[in-house]
PDB file of N, CA and C and ligand atoms in Angstrom:
ATOM      1  N   MET A   1     -27.713  15.154 -22.972  1.00 65.00           N
ATOM      2  CA  MET A   1     -27.535  13.860 -22.138  1.00 65.00           C
ATOM      3  C   MET A   1     -26.112  13.788 -21.538  1.00 65.00           C
ATOM      4  N   LYS A   2     -26.084  13.593 -20.356  1.00 73.00           N
ATOM      5  CA  LYS A   2     -24.713  13.399 -19.632  1.00 73.00           C
ATOM      6  C   LYS A   2     -24.116  11.970 -20.071  1.00 73.00           C
ATOM      7  N   ASN A   3     -22.927  12.048 -20.189  1.00 78.00           N
ATOM      8  CA  ASN A   3     -22.189  10.851 -20.467  1.00 78.00           C
ATOM      9  C   ASN A   3     -21.960  10.056 -19.246  1.00 78.00           C
ATOM     10  N   GLN A   4     -22.150   8.693 -19.176  1.00 86.00           N
ATOM     11  CA  GLN A   4     -21.970   7.892 -18.029  1.00 86.00           C
ATOM     12  C   GLN A   4     -20.468   7.611 -17.904  1.00 86.00           C
ATOM     13  N   MET A   5     -20.101   7.980 -16.802  1.00 89.00           N
ATOM     14  CA  MET A   5     -18.451   7.749 -16.489  1.00 89.00           C
ATOM     15  C   MET A   5     -18.287   6.481 -15.659  1.00 89.00           C
ATOM     16  N   GLU A   6     -17.122   5.977 -15.791  1.00 87.00           N
ATOM     17  CA  GLU A   6     -16.716   4.869 -14.934  1.00 87.00           C
ATOM     18  C   GLU A   6     -15.167   4.936 -14.616  1.00 87.00           C
ATOM     19  N   VAL A   7     -14.798   4.421 -13.465  1.00 89.00           N
ATOM     20  CA  VAL A   7     -13.470   4.312 -13.099  1.00 89.00           C
ATOM     21  C   VAL A   7     -12.983   2.877 -13.206  1.00 89.00           C
ATOM     22  N   ARG A   8     -11.948   2.650 -13.966  1.00 87.00           N
ATOM     23  CA  ARG A   8     -11.509   1.286 -14.173  1.00 87.00           C
ATOM     24  C   ARG A   8     -10.120   1.165 -13.957  1.00 87.00           C
ATOM     25  N   ASN A   9      -9.717  -0.078 -13.544  1.00 92.00           N
ATOM     26  CA  ASN A   9      -8.224  -0.269 -13.654  1.00 92.00           C
ATOM     27  C   ASN A   9      -7.725  -0.703 -14.958  1.00 92.00           C
ATOM     28  N   TYR A  10      -7.081   0.138 -15.615  1.00 89.00           N
ATOM     29  CA  TYR A  10      -6.728   0.030 -17.014  1.00 89.00           C
ATOM     30  C   TYR A  10      -5.781  -1.161 -17.195  1.00 89.00           C
ATOM     31  N   MET A  11      -5.062  -1.457 -16.067  1.00 94.00           N
ATOM     32  CA  MET A  11      -4.101  -2.627 -16.179  1.00 94.00           C
ATOM     33  C   MET A  11      -5.022  -3.904 -16.448  1.00 94.00           C
ATOM     34  N   GLU A  12      -6.143  -3.926 -16.000  1.00 94.00           N
ATOM     35  CA  GLU A  12      -6.956  -5.207 -16.346  1.00 94.00           C
ATOM     36  C   GLU A  12      -7.033  -5.395 -17.898  1.00 94.00           C
ATOM     37  N   ASN A  13      -7.275  -4.295 -18.605  1.00 91.00           N
ATOM     38  CA  ASN A  13      -7.212  -4.407 -20.128  1.00 91.00           C
ATOM     39  C   ASN A  13      -5.948  -4.867 -20.710  1.00 91.00           C
ATOM     40  N   LEU A  14      -4.932  -4.379 -20.209  1.00 93.00           N
ATOM     41  CA  LEU A  14      -3.490  -4.760 -20.683  1.00 93.00           C
ATOM     42  C   LEU A  14      -3.342  -6.227 -20.416  1.00 93.00           C
ATOM     43  N   VAL A  15      -3.640  -6.608 -19.223  1.00 96.00           N
ATOM     44  CA  VAL A  15      -3.471  -8.076 -18.902  1.00 96.00           C
ATOM     45  C   VAL A  15      -4.332  -8.949 -19.776  1.00 96.00           C
ATOM     46  N   ALA A  16      -5.562  -8.553 -20.033  1.00 95.00           N
ATOM     47  CA  ALA A  16      -6.536  -9.346 -20.787  1.00 95.00           C
ATOM     48  C   ALA A  16      -5.985  -9.407 -22.211  1.00 95.00           C
ATOM     49  N   ASN A  17      -5.405  -8.236 -22.683  1.00 93.00           N
ATOM     50  CA  ASN A  17      -4.891  -8.278 -24.099  1.00 93.00           C
ATOM     51  C   ASN A  17      -3.873  -9.263 -24.315  1.00 93.00           C
ATOM     52  N   GLN A  18      -3.090  -9.505 -23.301  1.00 95.00           N
ATOM     53  CA  GLN A  18      -1.755 -10.270 -23.564  1.00 95.00           C
ATOM     54  C   GLN A  18      -2.027 -11.792 -23.085  1.00 95.00           C
ATOM     55  N   LEU A  19      -3.137 -11.894 -22.271  1.00 97.00           N
ATOM     56  CA  LEU A  19      -3.227 -13.209 -21.511  1.00 97.00           C
ATOM     57  C   LEU A  19      -3.030 -14.569 -22.452  1.00 97.00           C
ATOM     58  N   GLU A  20      -3.990 -14.659 -23.473  1.00 97.00           N
ATOM     59  CA  GLU A  20      -3.877 -15.748 -24.295  1.00 97.00           C
ATOM     60  C   GLU A  20      -2.635 -15.946 -25.089  1.00 97.00           C
ATOM     61  N   ASP A  21      -2.063 -14.853 -25.413  1.00 97.00           N
ATOM     62  CA  ASP A  21      -0.732 -14.847 -26.133  1.00 97.00           C
ATOM     63  C   ASP A  21       0.383 -15.551 -25.323  1.00 97.00           C
ATOM     64  N   VAL A  22       0.363 -14.900 -24.153  1.00 98.00           N
ATOM     65  CA  VAL A  22       1.514 -15.524 -23.193  1.00 98.00           C
ATOM     66  C   VAL A  22       1.173 -16.910 -22.652  1.00 98.00           C
ATOM     67  N   MET A  23      -0.058 -17.243 -22.531  1.00 97.00           N
ATOM     68  CA  MET A  23      -0.491 -18.654 -22.150  1.00 97.00           C
ATOM     69  C   MET A  23      -0.062 -19.526 -23.287  1.00 97.00           C
ATOM     70  N   GLU A  24      -0.306 -19.175 -24.504  1.00 97.00           N
ATOM     71  CA  GLU A  24       0.155 -20.120 -25.686  1.00 97.00           C
ATOM     72  C   GLU A  24       1.746 -20.093 -25.768  1.00 97.00           C
ATOM     73  N   LYS A  25       2.389 -19.119 -25.624  1.00 97.00           N
ATOM     74  CA  LYS A  25       3.911 -19.185 -25.702  1.00 97.00           C
ATOM     75  C   LYS A  25       4.535 -20.036 -24.629  1.00 97.00           C
ATOM     76  N   ASN A  26       3.723 -20.133 -23.462  1.00 96.00           N
ATOM     77  CA  ASN A  26       4.208 -20.923 -22.214  1.00 96.00           C
ATOM     78  C   ASN A  26       3.537 -22.398 -22.408  1.00 96.00           C
ATOM     79  N   ASN A  27       3.068 -22.680 -23.568  1.00 95.00           N
ATOM     80  CA  ASN A  27       2.442 -24.036 -23.614  1.00 95.00           C
ATOM     81  C   ASN A  27       1.533 -24.399 -22.470  1.00 95.00           C
ATOM     82  N   CYS A  28       0.686 -23.506 -22.202  1.00 93.00           N
ATOM     83  CA  CYS A  28      -0.249 -23.803 -20.988  1.00 93.00           C
ATOM     84  C   CYS A  28      -1.144 -24.936 -21.318  1.00 93.00           C
ATOM     85  N   SER A  29      -1.265 -25.796 -20.162  1.00 89.00           N
ATOM     86  CA  SER A  29      -1.974 -27.018 -20.399  1.00 89.00           C
ATOM     87  C   SER A  29      -3.397 -26.761 -20.263  1.00 89.00           C
ATOM     88  N   CYS A  30      -3.883 -25.692 -19.705  1.00 92.00           N
ATOM     89  CA  CYS A  30      -5.309 -25.455 -19.589  1.00 92.00           C
ATOM     90  C   CYS A  30      -5.695 -23.964 -19.845  1.00 92.00           C
ATOM     91  N   PHE A  31      -6.710 -23.905 -20.663  1.00 94.00           N
ATOM     92  CA  PHE A  31      -7.140 -22.530 -21.104  1.00 94.00           C
ATOM     93  C   PHE A  31      -8.610 -22.321 -20.588  1.00 94.00           C
ATOM     94  N   CYS A  32      -9.082 -22.971 -19.554  1.00 93.00           N
ATOM     95  CA  CYS A  32     -10.318 -22.842 -19.105  1.00 93.00           C
ATOM     96  C   CYS A  32     -10.567 -21.440 -18.477  1.00 93.00           C
ATOM     97  N   GLU A  33     -11.811 -20.977 -18.272  1.00 94.00           N
ATOM     98  CA  GLU A  33     -12.094 -19.599 -17.752  1.00 94.00           C
ATOM     99  C   GLU A  33     -11.492 -19.559 -16.313  1.00 94.00           C
ATOM    100  N   ARG A  34     -11.563 -20.570 -15.618  1.00 94.00           N
ATOM    101  CA  ARG A  34     -11.160 -20.613 -14.168  1.00 94.00           C
ATOM    102  C   ARG A  34      -9.648 -20.219 -14.125  1.00 94.00           C
ATOM    103  N   CYS A  35      -8.852 -21.083 -14.834  1.00 95.00           N
ATOM    104  CA  CYS A  35      -7.424 -20.752 -14.977  1.00 95.00           C
ATOM    105  C   CYS A  35      -7.052 -19.342 -15.436  1.00 95.00           C
ATOM    106  N   LYS A  36      -7.810 -18.958 -16.487  1.00 96.00           N
ATOM    107  CA  LYS A  36      -7.485 -17.622 -16.965  1.00 96.00           C
ATOM    108  C   LYS A  36      -7.818 -16.649 -15.893  1.00 96.00           C
ATOM    109  N   ALA A  37      -8.903 -16.709 -15.178  1.00 96.00           N
ATOM    110  CA  ALA A  37      -9.262 -15.839 -14.065  1.00 96.00           C
ATOM    111  C   ALA A  37      -8.193 -15.891 -13.013  1.00 96.00           C
ATOM    112  N   ASP A  38      -7.880 -17.061 -12.578  1.00 96.00           N
ATOM    113  CA  ASP A  38      -6.792 -17.162 -11.582  1.00 96.00           C
ATOM    114  C   ASP A  38      -5.545 -16.432 -12.125  1.00 96.00           C
ATOM    115  N   ILE A  39      -5.008 -16.746 -13.297  1.00 97.00           N
ATOM    116  CA  ILE A  39      -3.827 -16.130 -13.781  1.00 97.00           C
ATOM    117  C   ILE A  39      -3.941 -14.538 -13.900  1.00 97.00           C
ATOM    118  N   THR A  40      -5.199 -14.117 -14.326  1.00 98.00           N
ATOM    119  CA  THR A  40      -5.340 -12.642 -14.332  1.00 98.00           C
ATOM    120  C   THR A  40      -5.196 -12.084 -12.938  1.00 98.00           C
ATOM    121  N   ALA A  41      -5.789 -12.699 -12.031  1.00 98.00           N
ATOM    122  CA  ALA A  41      -5.865 -12.130 -10.651  1.00 98.00           C
ATOM    123  C   ALA A  41      -4.503 -12.036 -10.094  1.00 98.00           C
ATOM    124  N   ILE A  42      -3.683 -13.136 -10.204  1.00 98.00           N
ATOM    125  CA  ILE A  42      -2.327 -13.237  -9.657  1.00 98.00           C
ATOM    126  C   ILE A  42      -1.467 -12.144 -10.427  1.00 98.00           C
ATOM    127  N   ALA A  43      -1.559 -12.115 -11.660  1.00 98.00           N
ATOM    128  CA  ALA A  43      -0.731 -11.132 -12.461  1.00 98.00           C
ATOM    129  C   ALA A  43      -1.108  -9.697 -12.015  1.00 98.00           C
ATOM    130  N   LEU A  44      -2.462  -9.372 -11.847  1.00 98.00           N
ATOM    131  CA  LEU A  44      -2.799  -8.092 -11.473  1.00 98.00           C
ATOM    132  C   LEU A  44      -2.287  -7.646 -10.072  1.00 98.00           C
ATOM    133  N   ASN A  45      -2.239  -8.775  -9.130  1.00 97.00           N
ATOM    134  CA  ASN A  45      -1.803  -8.410  -7.845  1.00 97.00           C
ATOM    135  C   ASN A  45      -0.321  -7.988  -7.828  1.00 97.00           C
ATOM    136  N   ASN A  46       0.326  -8.441  -8.890  1.00 97.00           N
ATOM    137  CA  ASN A  46       1.859  -8.144  -8.892  1.00 97.00           C
ATOM    138  C   ASN A  46       2.214  -7.125  -9.924  1.00 97.00           C
ATOM    139  N   LEU A  47       1.107  -6.354 -10.375  1.00 97.00           N
ATOM    140  CA  LEU A  47       1.396  -5.139 -11.213  1.00 97.00           C
ATOM    141  C   LEU A  47       1.022  -3.868 -10.525  1.00 97.00           C
ATOM    142  N   PRO A  48       1.421  -2.727 -10.906  1.00 94.00           N
ATOM    143  CA  PRO A  48       0.771  -1.592 -10.441  1.00 94.00           C
ATOM    144  C   PRO A  48      -0.534  -1.390 -10.890  1.00 94.00           C
ATOM    145  N   THR A  49      -1.448  -0.743 -10.181  1.00 94.00           N
ATOM    146  CA  THR A  49      -2.806  -0.414 -10.650  1.00 94.00           C
ATOM    147  C   THR A  49      -2.714   0.954 -11.434  1.00 94.00           C
ATOM    148  N   LYS A  50      -3.615   0.982 -12.420  1.00 91.00           N
ATOM    149  CA  LYS A  50      -3.492   2.215 -13.294  1.00 91.00           C
ATOM    150  C   LYS A  50      -5.003   2.586 -13.478  1.00 91.00           C
ATOM    151  N   TYR A  51      -5.567   3.428 -12.617  1.00 91.00           N
ATOM    152  CA  TYR A  51      -6.915   3.772 -12.545  1.00 91.00           C
ATOM    153  C   TYR A  51      -7.151   4.838 -13.627  1.00 91.00           C
ATOM    154  N   VAL A  52      -8.031   4.822 -14.481  1.00 87.00           N
ATOM    155  CA  VAL A  52      -8.512   5.820 -15.367  1.00 87.00           C
ATOM    156  C   VAL A  52     -10.005   6.143 -15.260  1.00 87.00           C
ATOM    157  N   ALA A  53     -10.381   7.314 -15.508  1.00 86.00           N
ATOM    158  CA  ALA A  53     -11.826   7.682 -15.510  1.00 86.00           C
ATOM    159  C   ALA A  53     -12.232   7.793 -17.047  1.00 86.00           C
ATOM    160  N   THR A  54     -13.158   7.066 -17.454  1.00 82.00           N
ATOM    161  CA  THR A  54     -13.514   6.966 -18.886  1.00 82.00           C
ATOM    162  C   THR A  54     -15.034   7.088 -19.180  1.00 82.00           C
ATOM    163  N   GLU A  55     -15.374   7.567 -20.257  1.00 82.00           N
ATOM    164  CA  GLU A  55     -16.808   7.545 -20.514  1.00 82.00           C
ATOM    165  C   GLU A  55     -17.015   6.022 -20.840  1.00 82.00           C
ATOM    166  N   LYS A  56     -18.114   5.610 -20.344  1.00 75.00           N
ATOM    167  CA  LYS A  56     -18.477   4.147 -20.628  1.00 75.00           C
ATOM    168  C   LYS A  56     -18.484   3.886 -22.004  1.00 75.00           C
ATOM    169  N   GLY A  57     -17.790   2.724 -22.245  1.00 67.00           N
ATOM    170  CA  GLY A  57     -17.781   2.119 -23.605  1.00 67.00           C
ATOM    171  C   GLY A  57     -16.703   2.789 -24.513  1.00 67.00           C
ATOM    172  N   VAL A  58     -16.065   3.821 -23.985  1.00 67.00           N
ATOM    173  CA  VAL A  58     -15.031   4.428 -24.831  1.00 67.00           C
ATOM    174  C   VAL A  58     -13.731   3.615 -24.861  1.00 67.00           C
ATOM    175  N   CYS A  59     -13.090   3.422 -25.995  1.00 63.00           N
ATOM    176  CA  CYS A  59     -11.942   2.575 -26.020  1.00 63.00           C
ATOM    177  C   CYS A  59     -10.694   3.326 -25.285  1.00 63.00           C
ATOM    178  N   TYR A  60      -9.699   2.581 -25.047  1.00 62.00           N
ATOM    179  CA  TYR A  60      -8.569   3.133 -24.289  1.00 62.00           C
ATOM    180  C   TYR A  60      -7.374   3.421 -25.164  1.00 62.00           C
ATOM    181  N   ALA A  61      -7.529   3.664 -26.457  1.00 61.00           N
ATOM    182  CA  ALA A  61      -6.458   3.740 -27.426  1.00 61.00           C
ATOM    183  C   ALA A  61      -5.431   4.838 -27.020  1.00 61.00           C
ATOM    184  N   LYS A  62      -5.873   5.870 -26.354  1.00 66.00           N
ATOM    185  CA  LYS A  62      -5.026   6.953 -25.921  1.00 66.00           C
ATOM    186  C   LYS A  62      -3.965   6.511 -24.972  1.00 66.00           C
ATOM    187  N   LEU A  63      -4.190   5.463 -24.299  1.00 71.00           N
ATOM    188  CA  LEU A  63      -3.287   4.953 -23.316  1.00 71.00           C
ATOM    189  C   LEU A  63      -2.189   3.962 -23.847  1.00 71.00           C
ATOM    190  N   SER A  64      -2.141   3.768 -25.183  1.00 74.00           N
ATOM    191  CA  SER A  64      -1.462   2.660 -25.703  1.00 74.00           C
ATOM    192  C   SER A  64       0.028   2.826 -25.462  1.00 74.00           C
ATOM    193  N   SER A  65       0.518   4.154 -25.244  1.00 80.00           N
ATOM    194  CA  SER A  65       1.867   4.376 -25.008  1.00 80.00           C
ATOM    195  C   SER A  65       2.210   3.830 -23.664  1.00 80.00           C
ATOM    196  N   TYR A  66       1.268   3.749 -22.676  1.00 79.00           N
ATOM    197  CA  TYR A  66       1.508   3.248 -21.461  1.00 79.00           C
ATOM    198  C   TYR A  66       1.587   1.674 -21.534  1.00 79.00           C
ATOM    199  N   GLU A  67       0.815   1.194 -22.428  1.00 81.00           N
ATOM    200  CA  GLU A  67       0.829  -0.316 -22.657  1.00 81.00           C
ATOM    201  C   GLU A  67       2.393  -0.646 -23.162  1.00 81.00           C
ATOM    202  N   ASN A  68       2.908   0.168 -24.080  1.00 84.00           N
ATOM    203  CA  ASN A  68       4.281  -0.129 -24.538  1.00 84.00           C
ATOM    204  C   ASN A  68       5.286   0.004 -23.383  1.00 84.00           C
ATOM    205  N   GLN A  69       5.107   0.949 -22.563  1.00 84.00           N
ATOM    206  CA  GLN A  69       6.048   1.215 -21.453  1.00 84.00           C
ATOM    207  C   GLN A  69       6.006   0.041 -20.514  1.00 84.00           C
ATOM    208  N   CYS A  70       4.889  -0.609 -20.226  1.00 90.00           N
ATOM    209  CA  CYS A  70       5.057  -1.673 -19.188  1.00 90.00           C
ATOM    210  C   CYS A  70       4.766  -3.009 -19.823  1.00 90.00           C
ATOM    211  N   PHE A  71       4.836  -3.179 -21.050  1.00 93.00           N
ATOM    212  CA  PHE A  71       4.742  -4.496 -21.817  1.00 93.00           C
ATOM    213  C   PHE A  71       5.453  -5.520 -21.084  1.00 93.00           C
ATOM    214  N   ILE A  72       6.769  -5.276 -20.962  1.00 95.00           N
ATOM    215  CA  ILE A  72       7.697  -6.402 -20.441  1.00 95.00           C
ATOM    216  C   ILE A  72       7.195  -6.700 -19.049  1.00 95.00           C
ATOM    217  N   ASP A  73       6.808  -5.780 -18.273  1.00 96.00           N
ATOM    218  CA  ASP A  73       6.334  -6.101 -16.869  1.00 96.00           C
ATOM    219  C   ASP A  73       5.051  -6.943 -16.886  1.00 96.00           C
ATOM    220  N   ILE A  74       4.155  -6.608 -17.854  1.00 97.00           N
ATOM    221  CA  ILE A  74       2.835  -7.355 -17.917  1.00 97.00           C
ATOM    222  C   ILE A  74       3.174  -8.852 -18.362  1.00 97.00           C
ATOM    223  N   VAL A  75       4.016  -8.982 -19.346  1.00 97.00           N
ATOM    224  CA  VAL A  75       4.298 -10.348 -19.765  1.00 97.00           C
ATOM    225  C   VAL A  75       4.983 -11.220 -18.602  1.00 97.00           C
ATOM    226  N   ALA A  76       5.941 -10.485 -17.941  1.00 98.00           N
ATOM    227  CA  ALA A  76       6.564 -11.202 -16.846  1.00 98.00           C
ATOM    228  C   ALA A  76       5.617 -11.482 -15.727  1.00 98.00           C
ATOM    229  N   ALA A  77       4.765 -10.711 -15.410  1.00 98.00           N
ATOM    230  CA  ALA A  77       3.676 -11.006 -14.404  1.00 98.00           C
ATOM    231  C   ALA A  77       2.753 -12.136 -14.818  1.00 98.00           C
ATOM    232  N   ILE A  78       2.311 -12.162 -16.042  1.00 98.00           N
ATOM    233  CA  ILE A  78       1.439 -13.187 -16.488  1.00 98.00           C
ATOM    234  C   ILE A  78       2.250 -14.569 -16.570  1.00 98.00           C
ATOM    235  N   THR A  79       3.506 -14.483 -16.976  1.00 98.00           N
ATOM    236  CA  THR A  79       4.275 -15.751 -17.009  1.00 98.00           C
ATOM    237  C   THR A  79       4.530 -16.246 -15.712  1.00 98.00           C
ATOM    238  N   ASN A  80       4.807 -15.397 -14.692  1.00 98.00           N
ATOM    239  CA  ASN A  80       4.940 -15.824 -13.283  1.00 98.00           C
ATOM    240  C   ASN A  80       3.612 -16.527 -12.781  1.00 98.00           C
ATOM    241  N   ALA A  81       2.417 -15.777 -13.072  1.00 98.00           N
ATOM    242  CA  ALA A  81       1.161 -16.245 -12.688  1.00 98.00           C
ATOM    243  C   ALA A  81       0.844 -17.641 -13.208  1.00 98.00           C
ATOM    244  N   ILE A  82       1.204 -17.799 -14.523  1.00 97.00           N
ATOM    245  CA  ILE A  82       0.995 -19.079 -15.225  1.00 97.00           C
ATOM    246  C   ILE A  82       1.708 -20.231 -14.444  1.00 97.00           C
ATOM    247  N   LYS A  83       2.921 -19.970 -14.052  1.00 96.00           N
ATOM    248  CA  LYS A  83       3.737 -21.033 -13.344  1.00 96.00           C
ATOM    249  C   LYS A  83       2.995 -21.341 -12.033  1.00 96.00           C
ATOM    250  N   ILE A  84       2.470 -20.398 -11.319  1.00 95.00           N
ATOM    251  CA  ILE A  84       1.933 -20.615 -10.007  1.00 95.00           C
ATOM    252  C   ILE A  84       0.542 -21.468 -10.245  1.00 95.00           C
ATOM    253  N   VAL A  85      -0.213 -20.994 -11.272  1.00 95.00           N
ATOM    254  CA  VAL A  85      -1.520 -21.779 -11.449  1.00 95.00           C
ATOM    255  C   VAL A  85      -1.311 -23.173 -12.058  1.00 95.00           C
ATOM    256  N   GLU A  86      -0.298 -23.286 -12.792  1.00 93.00           N
ATOM    257  CA  GLU A  86      -0.001 -24.746 -13.377  1.00 93.00           C
ATOM    258  C   GLU A  86       0.392 -25.583 -12.270  1.00 93.00           C
ATOM    259  N   LYS A  87       1.178 -25.022 -11.363  1.00 91.00           N
ATOM    260  CA  LYS A  87       1.612 -25.957 -10.190  1.00 91.00           C
ATOM    261  C   LYS A  87       0.437 -26.299  -9.314  1.00 91.00           C
ATOM    262  N   HIS A  88      -0.449 -25.321  -9.035  1.00 86.00           N
ATOM    263  CA  HIS A  88      -1.525 -25.567  -8.206  1.00 86.00           C
ATOM    264  C   HIS A  88      -2.817 -25.264  -8.884  1.00 86.00           C
ATOM    265  N   PRO A  89      -3.236 -25.870  -9.878  1.00 77.00           N
ATOM    266  CA  PRO A  89      -4.580 -25.657 -10.446  1.00 77.00           C
ATOM    267  C   PRO A  89      -5.615 -26.053  -9.510  1.00 77.00           C
ATOM    268  N   ARG A  90      -6.682 -25.072  -9.557  1.00 80.00           N
ATOM    269  CA  ARG A  90      -7.744 -25.210  -8.477  1.00 80.00           C
ATOM    270  C   ARG A  90      -8.803 -26.207  -8.958  1.00 80.00           C
ATOM    271  N   HIS A  91      -8.541 -26.950  -9.918  1.00 81.00           N
ATOM    272  CA  HIS A  91      -9.455 -28.015 -10.398  1.00 81.00           C
ATOM    273  C   HIS A  91      -8.716 -29.236 -10.810  1.00 81.00           C
ATOM    274  N   THR A  92      -9.232 -30.409 -10.963  1.00 71.00           N
ATOM    275  CA  THR A  92      -8.655 -31.556 -11.535  1.00 71.00           C
ATOM    276  C   THR A  92      -8.824 -31.767 -12.943  1.00 71.00           C
ATOM    277  N   ASP A  93      -8.190 -32.651 -13.611  1.00 61.00           N
ATOM    278  CA  ASP A  93      -8.320 -32.677 -15.025  1.00 61.00           C
ATOM    279  C   ASP A  93      -9.758 -33.116 -15.474  1.00 61.00           C
ATOM    280  N   ASN A  94     -10.413 -33.679 -14.528  1.00 53.00           N
ATOM    281  CA  ASN A  94     -11.768 -34.231 -14.873  1.00 53.00           C
ATOM    282  C   ASN A  94     -12.855 -33.098 -14.604  1.00 53.00           C
ATOM    283  N   ASP A  95     -12.388 -32.012 -14.017  1.00 54.00           N
ATOM    284  CA  ASP A  95     -13.422 -30.983 -13.629  1.00 54.00           C
ATOM    285  C   ASP A  95     -14.023 -30.292 -14.727  1.00 54.00           C
TER     286      ASP A  95
HETATM  287 ZN1   ZN B 101      -8.182 -24.928 -16.040  1.00 72.87          ZN
END
């Protein structure tokens, strides 16, 4: 049986891993899915893409050294994205 392969932007995983941590450290006022998605999108637009071909479902442990390498950039990009989204949330408090 052939393994199913997929190409993914590994940076998405790295941002997802750090997102809630960085939001908590910045005392984010909103943790809804919409704000999280907005923050993720803005952060990813400001980070280099890192495409990897993987077998579907296989974890990315072997790239953890890459995560260490760009950890500071990832945290900075998320922090910057949080500031943008907090200033201009795409929903009201009642939403
Ligand atoms: Zn929100």
